[in-house]
C-alpha positions as semicolon CSV with decimal commas, in nm:
position;residue;x (nm);y (nm);z (nm)
1;M;6,216;6,038;-1,415
2;L;6,296;5,755;-1,653
3;D;6,188;5,400;-1,578
4;G;6,128;5,165;-1,874
5;G;6,228;4,856;-1,679
6;Y;6,565;4,988;-1,565
7;A;6,658;4,944;-1,200
8;K;6,675;5,272;-1,011
9;K;7,049;5,226;-0,949
10;R;7,111;5,163;-1,321
11;I;6,915;5,477;-1,419
12;H;7,130;5,681;-1,182
13;Q;7,447;5,534;-1,335
14;L;7,332;5,612;-1,690
15;F;7,263;5,976;-1,605
16;K;7,582;6,027;-1,409
17;G;7,779;5,860;-1,686
18;G;7,654;6,106;-1,946
19;K;7,468;5,834;-2,136
20;V;7,130;6,012;-2,147
21;L;7,040;6,272;-2,411
22;I;6,710;6,456;-2,374
23;N;6,610;6,663;-2,676
24;G;6,971;6,647;-2,791
25;Q;7,121;6,766;-2,462
26;C;7,325;6,554;-2,223
27;V;7,144;6,544;-1,886
28;C;7,306;6,422;-1,565
29;D;7,018;6,481;-1,321
30;D;6,804;6,167;-1,297
31;A;6,524;6,355;-1,115
32;I;6,426;6,550;-1,429
33;E;6,060;6,529;-1,527
34;V;6,009;6,381;-1,875
35;D;5,707;6,323;-2,097
36;G;5,668;6,146;-2,428
37;Q;5,478;6,444;-2,572
38;L;5,765;6,684;-2,509
39;H;6,088;6,486;-2,502
40;E;6,298;6,269;-2,728
41;V;6,533;6,054;-2,520
42;L;6,840;5,857;-2,623
43;V;6,994;5,619;-2,370
44;D;7,346;5,511;-2,463
45;G;7,269;5,612;-2,823
46;A;6,943;5,417;-2,856
47;P;6,590;5,568;-2,861
48;F;6,408;5,529;-2,532
49;S;6,030;5,495;-2,524
50;L;5,873;5,735;-2,275
51;K;5,539;5,725;-2,103
52;Q;5,305;6,001;-2,221
53;H;5,115;6,178;-1,948
54;H;4,752;6,274;-2,002
55;Y;4,644;6,640;-1,993
56;Y;4,284;6,758;-2,027
57;L;4,087;7,080;-2,016
58;M;3,729;7,043;-1,890
59;N;3,436;7,281;-1,876
60;K;3,317;7,170;-1,534
61;P;2,940;7,200;-1,487
62;K;2,754;7,284;-1,167
63;G;2,676;6,979;-0,957
64;M;2,997;6,792;-1,042
65;V;3,259;6,747;-0,771
66;C;3,638;6,767;-0,801
67;A;3,712;6,422;-0,665
68;V;3,818;6,081;-0,793
69;K;3,512;5,911;-0,637
70;D;3,193;6,035;-0,472
71;A;2,896;5,829;-0,357
72;A;2,640;6,105;-0,411
73;H;2,753;6,314;-0,709
74;P;2,923;6,273;-1,048
75;T;3,294;6,355;-1,042
76;V;3,526;6,526;-1,290
77;C;3,728;6,201;-1,313
78;D;3,441;5,966;-1,400
79;R;3,508;5,959;-1,777
80;L;3,885;6,010;-1,777
81;P;4,172;5,756;-1,764
82;K;4,267;5,613;-1,427
83;G;4,520;5,828;-1,244
84;V;4,404;6,160;-1,392
85;V;4,315;6,412;-1,119
86;P;4,221;6,782;-1,116
87;I;4,481;7,052;-1,059
88;G;4,330;7,246;-0,773
89;R;3,957;7,245;-0,712
90;L;3,634;7,415;-0,804
91;D;3,353;7,366;-0,555
92;R;3,040;7,176;-0,655
93;N;2,838;7,482;-0,758
94;T;3,123;7,656;-0,941
95;E;3,164;7,590;-1,311
96;G;3,425;7,652;-1,575
97;L;3,783;7,575;-1,670
98;L;3,950;7,283;-1,495
99;I;4,284;7,123;-1,584
100;L;4,329;6,752;-1,514
101;T;4,640;6,538;-1,548
102;D;4,827;6,231;-1,424
103;N;5,153;6,430;-1,412
104;G;5,216;6,449;-1,038
105;Q;5,488;6,714;-1,055
106;L;5,272;6,954;-1,257
107;C;4,974;6,884;-1,032
108;Y;5,180;6,974;-0,726
109;R;5,370;7,274;-0,859
110;L;5,118;7,466;-1,071
111;P;4,894;7,581;-0,780
112;L;5,187;7,692;-0,561
113;P;5,165;8,068;-0,490
114;Q;5,533;8,133;-0,568
115;Y;5,468;8,068;-0,939
116;H;5,199;8,342;-0,953
117;V;4,979;8,152;-1,199
118;T;4,670;8,366;-1,259
119;K;4,312;8,241;-1,238
120;K;4,033;8,454;-1,386
121;Y;3,665;8,421;-1,294
122;R;3,336;8,564;-1,416
123;V;3,123;8,653;-1,113
124;V;2,762;8,762;-1,064
125;V;2,677;8,911;-0,724
126;N;2,360;9,035;-0,552
127;G;2,427;9,409;-0,535
128;A;2,617;9,705;-0,669
129;L;2,994;9,700;-0,720
130;T;3,194;10,018;-0,668
131;E;3,537;10,164;-0,740
132;Q;3,604;10,149;-0,366
133;M;3,566;9,771;-0,389
134;V;3,808;9,765;-0,682
135;T;4,062;9,940;-0,458
136;R;4,001;9,700;-0,167
137;F;4,056;9,399;-0,392
138;M;4,379;9,553;-0,521
139;Q;4,500;9,620;-0,167
140;G;4,428;9,262;-0,059
141;I;4,099;9,160;0,102
142;E;4,124;9,058;0,468
143;F;3,893;8,781;0,590
144;I;3,741;8,758;0,936
145;G;4,012;8,604;1,150
146;G;4,292;8,806;0,996
147;I;4,376;8,599;0,687
148;C;4,481;8,843;0,415
149;C;4,459;8,773;0,042
150;A;4,718;8,873;-0,211
151;P;4,619;9,170;-0,429
152;A;4,350;9,078;-0,683
153;K;4,205;9,256;-0,985
154;L;3,833;9,335;-0,992
155;D;3,698;9,448;-1,331
156;I;3,336;9,561;-1,316
157;I;3,134;9,466;-1,624
158;S;2,796;9,597;-1,508
159;S;2,659;9,722;-1,179
160;S;2,311;9,780;-1,038
161;E;2,152;9,781;-0,693
162;T;2,013;9,430;-0,742
163;M;2,276;9,248;-0,949
164;S;2,628;9,308;-1,083
165;E;2,873;9,122;-1,304
166;A;3,252;9,135;-1,289
167;F;3,579;8,960;-1,366
168;V;3,814;8,869;-1,079
169;T;4,178;8,773;-1,139
170;L;4,376;8,600;-0,862
171;T;4,728;8,465;-0,822
172;E;4,643;8,228;-0,537
173;G;4,372;7,978;-0,449
174;K;4,253;7,990;-0,089
175;F;3,949;7,780;0,008
176;H;3,632;7,943;-0,133
177;Q;3,842;8,255;-0,186
178;V;3,630;8,442;-0,442
179;K;3,309;8,393;-0,244
180;K;3,477;8,501;0,081
181;M;3,630;8,809;-0,084
182;F;3,288;8,931;-0,191
183;L;3,137;8,850;0,150
184;A;3,407;9,078;0,294
185;V;3,254;9,367;0,094
186;D;2,897;9,260;0,183
187;R;2,813;9,092;-0,148
188;Y;2,692;8,737;-0,210
189;V;2,810;8,540;-0,514
190;L;2,518;8,414;-0,726
191;E;2,721;8,269;-1,014
192;L;3,088;8,179;-1,040
193;Q;3,271;8,054;-1,348
194;R;3,645;8,015;-1,400
195;I;3,731;8,127;-1,752
196;E;4,114;8,130;-1,747
197;Y;4,390;7,935;-1,576
198;G;4,738;8,066;-1,655
199;P;4,775;8,073;-2,036
200;L;4,463;7,860;-2,100
201;C;4,121;8,007;-2,173
202;L;3,777;7,847;-2,172
203;G;3,656;7,866;-2,532
204;H;3,303;7,847;-2,663
205;D;3,374;7,505;-2,818
206;L;3,332;7,316;-2,488
207;Q;2,986;7,281;-2,343
208;P;2,948;7,219;-1,967
209;G;3,062;6,866;-1,893
210;Q;3,275;6,834;-2,207
211;F;3,653;6,801;-2,208
212;R;3,940;6,781;-2,456
213;A;4,306;6,681;-2,457
214;L;4,556;6,964;-2,437
215;T;4,784;7,022;-2,734
216;P;5,163;6,981;-2,693
217;S;5,203;7,360;-2,713
218;E;4,948;7,407;-2,432
219;V;5,130;7,146;-2,223
220;K;5,458;7,334;-2,277
221;M;5,296;7,657;-2,157
222;L;5,181;7,488;-1,835
223;W;5,529;7,340;-1,781
224;D;5,668;7,692;-1,824
225;C;5,425;7,827;-1,562
226;A;5,535;7,561;-1,315
227;Q;5,902;7,613;-1,410
228;L;5,945;7,250;-1,516
229;Q;6,224;7,191;-1,767
230;Y;6,165;7,021;-2,100
């Protein structure tokens, strides 16, 4: 939504009066999400300066918590601008790709299951993985208590009686889901790293603890995933 010092009533009048052009198109809905990285806005023919949201990709290390503040541990927000928060969570001992932003609409919408945004993890477990487990993951693992997961893809990289490695791809994000899915097939997760979130991949250029700003094209891809207009 636009602000820029305008009263809320005046903003509504400008939109309804056809006075607002966003990327060359007349827009009458004053609830539209806008961002200075993606939009050029004219209000009554004059350029309008937009706030630019912040978007970051972090390679979260083990031991860091997904919180704004924590008395005992470093947080993913410690070195980022005020107002930037993680989209979803990785638990303290899980590492890998984390997206952070101060765009509240994207933060809310991207994890919602109806948008089917995939998350891919590299997993190391304490025993053999089998094709029967691949089938169970695809059918939807059921936790103790009757909670059933959406179908997930299990790709076995290597398997032995003492240790196996695999990729797991999900379209949802239940609490400790990956670890609980493997416990359901009698395996314990030793290492867990998220390597993809939607269209974004964790490259080799970011060491654990490092982060970078997303490019405008990456931001557009995330907006597409969350079905935000731009």
